[in-house]
mmCIF file of C-alpha atoms in Angstrom:
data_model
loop_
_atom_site.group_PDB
_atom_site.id
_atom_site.type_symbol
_atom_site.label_atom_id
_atom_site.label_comp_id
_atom_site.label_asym_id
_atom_site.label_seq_id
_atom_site.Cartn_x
_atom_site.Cartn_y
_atom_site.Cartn_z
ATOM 1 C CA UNK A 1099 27.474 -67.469 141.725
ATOM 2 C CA UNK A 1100 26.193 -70.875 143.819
ATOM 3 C CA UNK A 1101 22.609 -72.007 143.115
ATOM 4 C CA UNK A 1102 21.660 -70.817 146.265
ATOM 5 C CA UNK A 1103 22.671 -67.211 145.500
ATOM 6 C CA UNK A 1104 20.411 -67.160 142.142
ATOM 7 C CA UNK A 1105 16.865 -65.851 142.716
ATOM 8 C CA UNK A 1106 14.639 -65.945 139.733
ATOM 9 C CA UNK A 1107 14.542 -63.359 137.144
ATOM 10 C CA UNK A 1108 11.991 -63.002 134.117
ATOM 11 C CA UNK A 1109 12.828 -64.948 131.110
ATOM 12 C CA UNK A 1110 13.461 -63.904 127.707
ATOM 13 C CA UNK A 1111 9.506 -63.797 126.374
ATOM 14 C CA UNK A 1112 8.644 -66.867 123.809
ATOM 15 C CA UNK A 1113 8.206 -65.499 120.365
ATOM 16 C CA UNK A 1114 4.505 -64.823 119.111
ATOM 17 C CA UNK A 1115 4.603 -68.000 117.679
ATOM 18 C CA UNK A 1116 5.281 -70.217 121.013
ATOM 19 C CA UNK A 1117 9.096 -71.115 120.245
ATOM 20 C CA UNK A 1118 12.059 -70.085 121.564
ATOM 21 C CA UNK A 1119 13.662 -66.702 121.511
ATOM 22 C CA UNK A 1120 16.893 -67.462 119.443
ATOM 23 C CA UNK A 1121 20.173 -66.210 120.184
ATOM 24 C CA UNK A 1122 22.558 -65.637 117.082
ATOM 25 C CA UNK A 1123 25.745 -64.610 118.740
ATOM 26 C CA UNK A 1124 28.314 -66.196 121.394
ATOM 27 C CA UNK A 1125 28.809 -62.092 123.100
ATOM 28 C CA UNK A 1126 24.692 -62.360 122.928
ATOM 29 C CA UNK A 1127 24.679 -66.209 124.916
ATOM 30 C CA UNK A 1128 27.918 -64.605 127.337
ATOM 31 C CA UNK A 1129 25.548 -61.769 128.246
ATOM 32 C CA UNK A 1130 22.556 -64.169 128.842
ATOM 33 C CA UNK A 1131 25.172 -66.285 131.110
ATOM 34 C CA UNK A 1132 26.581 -63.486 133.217
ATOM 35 C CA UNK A 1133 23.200 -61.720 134.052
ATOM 36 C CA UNK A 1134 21.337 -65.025 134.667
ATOM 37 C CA UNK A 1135 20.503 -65.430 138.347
ATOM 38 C CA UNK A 1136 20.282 -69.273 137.815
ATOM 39 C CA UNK A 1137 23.215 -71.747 136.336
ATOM 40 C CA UNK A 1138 22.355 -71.844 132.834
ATOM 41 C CA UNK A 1139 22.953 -75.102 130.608
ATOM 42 C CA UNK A 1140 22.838 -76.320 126.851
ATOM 43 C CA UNK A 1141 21.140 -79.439 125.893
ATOM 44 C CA UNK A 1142 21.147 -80.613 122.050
ATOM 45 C CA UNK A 1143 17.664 -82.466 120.872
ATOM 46 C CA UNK A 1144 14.795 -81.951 119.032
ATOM 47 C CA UNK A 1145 13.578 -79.397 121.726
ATOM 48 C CA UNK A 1146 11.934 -79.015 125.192
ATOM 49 C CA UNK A 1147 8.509 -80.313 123.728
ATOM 50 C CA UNK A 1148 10.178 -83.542 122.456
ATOM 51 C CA UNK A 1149 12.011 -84.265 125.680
ATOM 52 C CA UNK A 1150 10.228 -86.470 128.197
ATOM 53 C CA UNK A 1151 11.790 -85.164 131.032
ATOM 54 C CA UNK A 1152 14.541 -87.921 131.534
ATOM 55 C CA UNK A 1153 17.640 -88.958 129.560
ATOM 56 C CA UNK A 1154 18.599 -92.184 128.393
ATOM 57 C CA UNK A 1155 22.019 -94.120 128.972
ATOM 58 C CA UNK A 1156 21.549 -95.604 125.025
ATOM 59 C CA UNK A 1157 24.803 -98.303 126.147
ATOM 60 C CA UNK A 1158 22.781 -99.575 129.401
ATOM 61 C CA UNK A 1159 19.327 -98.679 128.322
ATOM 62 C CA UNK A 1160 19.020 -97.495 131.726
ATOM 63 C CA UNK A 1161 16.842 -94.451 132.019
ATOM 64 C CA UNK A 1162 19.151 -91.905 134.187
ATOM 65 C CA UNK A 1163 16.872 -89.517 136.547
ATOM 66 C CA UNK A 1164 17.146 -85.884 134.712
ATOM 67 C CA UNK A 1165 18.321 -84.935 131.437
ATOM 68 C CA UNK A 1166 21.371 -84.600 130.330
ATOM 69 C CA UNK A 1167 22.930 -81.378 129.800
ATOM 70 C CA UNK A 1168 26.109 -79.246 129.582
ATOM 71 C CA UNK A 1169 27.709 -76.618 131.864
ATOM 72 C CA UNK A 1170 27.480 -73.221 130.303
ATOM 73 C CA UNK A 1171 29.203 -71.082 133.277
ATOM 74 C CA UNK A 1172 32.703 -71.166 133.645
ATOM 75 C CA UNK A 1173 34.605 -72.463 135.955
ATOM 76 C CA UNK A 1174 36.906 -70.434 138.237
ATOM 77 C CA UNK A 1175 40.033 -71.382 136.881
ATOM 78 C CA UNK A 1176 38.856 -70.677 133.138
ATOM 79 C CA UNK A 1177 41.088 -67.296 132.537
ATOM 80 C CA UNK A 1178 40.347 -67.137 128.822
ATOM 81 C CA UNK A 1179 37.199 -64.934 127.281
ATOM 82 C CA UNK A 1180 33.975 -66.373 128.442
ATOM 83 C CA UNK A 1181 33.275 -66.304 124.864
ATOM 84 C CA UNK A 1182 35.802 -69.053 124.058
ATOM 85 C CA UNK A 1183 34.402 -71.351 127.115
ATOM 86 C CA UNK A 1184 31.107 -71.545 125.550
ATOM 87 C CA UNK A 1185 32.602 -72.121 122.152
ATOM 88 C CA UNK A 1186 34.542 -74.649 123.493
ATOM 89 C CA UNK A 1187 31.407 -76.423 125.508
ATOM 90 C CA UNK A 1188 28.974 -75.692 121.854
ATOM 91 C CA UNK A 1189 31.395 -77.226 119.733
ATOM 92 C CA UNK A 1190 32.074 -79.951 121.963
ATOM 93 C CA UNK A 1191 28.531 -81.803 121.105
ATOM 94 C CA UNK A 1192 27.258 -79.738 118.495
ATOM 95 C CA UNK A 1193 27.226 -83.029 116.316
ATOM 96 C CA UNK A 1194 24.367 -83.929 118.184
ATOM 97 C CA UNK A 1195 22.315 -81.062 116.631
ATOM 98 C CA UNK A 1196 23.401 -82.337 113.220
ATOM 99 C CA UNK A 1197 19.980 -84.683 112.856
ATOM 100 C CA UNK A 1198 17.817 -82.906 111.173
ATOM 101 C CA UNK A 1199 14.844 -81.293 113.780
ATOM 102 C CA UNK A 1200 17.859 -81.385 116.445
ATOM 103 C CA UNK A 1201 19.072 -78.051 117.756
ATOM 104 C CA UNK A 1202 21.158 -76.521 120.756
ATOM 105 C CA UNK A 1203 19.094 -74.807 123.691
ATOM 106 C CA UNK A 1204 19.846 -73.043 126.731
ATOM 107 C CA UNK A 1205 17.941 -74.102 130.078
ATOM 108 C CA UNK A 1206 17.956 -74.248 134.074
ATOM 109 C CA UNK A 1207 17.056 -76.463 136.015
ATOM 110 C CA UNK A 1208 18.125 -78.615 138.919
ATOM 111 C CA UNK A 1209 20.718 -81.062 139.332
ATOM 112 C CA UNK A 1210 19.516 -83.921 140.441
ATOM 113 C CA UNK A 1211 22.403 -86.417 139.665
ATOM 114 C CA UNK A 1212 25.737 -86.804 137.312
ATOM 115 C CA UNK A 1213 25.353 -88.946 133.732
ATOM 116 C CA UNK A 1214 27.808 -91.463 132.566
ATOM 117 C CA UNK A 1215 30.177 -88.672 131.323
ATOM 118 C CA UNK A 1216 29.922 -86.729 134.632
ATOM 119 C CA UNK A 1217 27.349 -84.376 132.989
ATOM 120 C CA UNK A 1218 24.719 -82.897 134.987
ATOM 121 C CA UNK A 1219 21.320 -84.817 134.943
ATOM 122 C CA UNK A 1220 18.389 -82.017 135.497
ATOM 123 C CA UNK A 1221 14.333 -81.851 136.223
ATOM 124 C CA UNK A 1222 12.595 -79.083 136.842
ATOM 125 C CA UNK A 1223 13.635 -77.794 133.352
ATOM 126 C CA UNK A 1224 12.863 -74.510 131.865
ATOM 127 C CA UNK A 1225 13.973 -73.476 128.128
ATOM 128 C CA UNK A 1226 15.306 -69.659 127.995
ATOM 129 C CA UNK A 1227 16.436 -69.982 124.487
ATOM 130 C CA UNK A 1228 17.734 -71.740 121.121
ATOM 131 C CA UNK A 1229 20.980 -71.240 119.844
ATOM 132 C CA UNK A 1230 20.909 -69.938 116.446
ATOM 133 C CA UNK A 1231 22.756 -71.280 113.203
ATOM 134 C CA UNK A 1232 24.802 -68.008 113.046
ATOM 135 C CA UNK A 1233 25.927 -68.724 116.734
ATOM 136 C CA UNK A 1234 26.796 -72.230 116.241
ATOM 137 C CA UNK A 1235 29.222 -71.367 113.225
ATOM 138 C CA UNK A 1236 30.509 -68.521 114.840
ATOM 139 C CA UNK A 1237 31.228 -71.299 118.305
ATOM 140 C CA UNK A 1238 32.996 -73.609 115.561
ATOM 141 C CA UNK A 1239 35.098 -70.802 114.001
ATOM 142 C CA UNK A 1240 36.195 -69.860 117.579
ATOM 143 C CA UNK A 1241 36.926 -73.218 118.852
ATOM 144 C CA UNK A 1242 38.942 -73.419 115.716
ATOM 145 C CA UNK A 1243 41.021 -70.886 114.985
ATOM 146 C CA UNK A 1244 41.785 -70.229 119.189
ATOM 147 C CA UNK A 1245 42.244 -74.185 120.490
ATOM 148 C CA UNK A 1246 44.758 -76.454 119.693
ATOM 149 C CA UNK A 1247 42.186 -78.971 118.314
ATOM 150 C CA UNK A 1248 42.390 -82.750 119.073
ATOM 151 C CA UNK A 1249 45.950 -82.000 121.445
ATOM 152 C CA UNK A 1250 45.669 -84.342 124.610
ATOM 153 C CA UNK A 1251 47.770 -85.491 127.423
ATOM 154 C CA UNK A 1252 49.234 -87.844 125.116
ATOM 155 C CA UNK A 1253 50.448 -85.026 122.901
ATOM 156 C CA UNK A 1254 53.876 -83.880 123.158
ATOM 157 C CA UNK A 1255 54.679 -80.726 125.078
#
């Protein structure tokens, strides 16, 4: 669905507490993709509080207009279970969440430019959700067991 198509749709309710409702399952985060009326995306820090609303290019020091975040919907061509597309895209900078304080979250937003790796640069952020330890395992077992890890173009055929 384009950005254009999405209307709005309620959110997922914070938790009594203020945080974020936390998802602990990759078919729970596939649902939450496919009936979201906006593009969602995943962004690993110490949380929507913490951000200040732009990222930083840490090689150039150059502040980049939006922050950075990853693509959670497929794209056309992807054939394979949306499942394994998102464990694919958690996996792929789940190191980042490894600081202590740092998790993954899903948000929308809107692109206002492309980083330094071609990811999309947002503002107008919203957080829907956090993605829980369970979920994060689960998105490493996946990308594990159902990728040929570390093959590139350089690997033979």
């Amino acid at each position: 669905m384009t950005p254009d198509a999405r209307n709005s749709r309620p959110r997922p309710p914070r938790t009594p507490d203020g945080t974020l409702p936390e998802l602990a399952s990759l078919s729970e985060l596939a649902g939450m993709v496919r009936d979201s009326d906006e593009e969602l995306f995943l962004r690993w820090s110490h949380g929507p509080a913490a951000d200040s609303g732009t990222s930083i290019d840490h090689e150039s020091g150059l502040e980049m207009p939006g922050l950075s975040a990853t693509v959670l919907d497929a794209p056309a061509w992807w054939t394979r279970p949306p499942t394994e597309w998102l464990a694919r895209q958690i996996h792929k900078y789940a190191q980042l969440g490894a600081e202590p304080g740092r998790y993954g979250w899903v948000l929308t937003g809107r692109q206002v430019a492309r980083g330094v790796d071609h990811e999309p640069l947002l503002d107008k952020v919203v957080p829907i959700a956090r993605l829980g330890e369970p979920l994060v395992r689960e998105a490493r077992h996946v990308y594990e067991t159902r990728f040929q890890v570390g093959r590139d173009s350089r690997s033979p055929p």
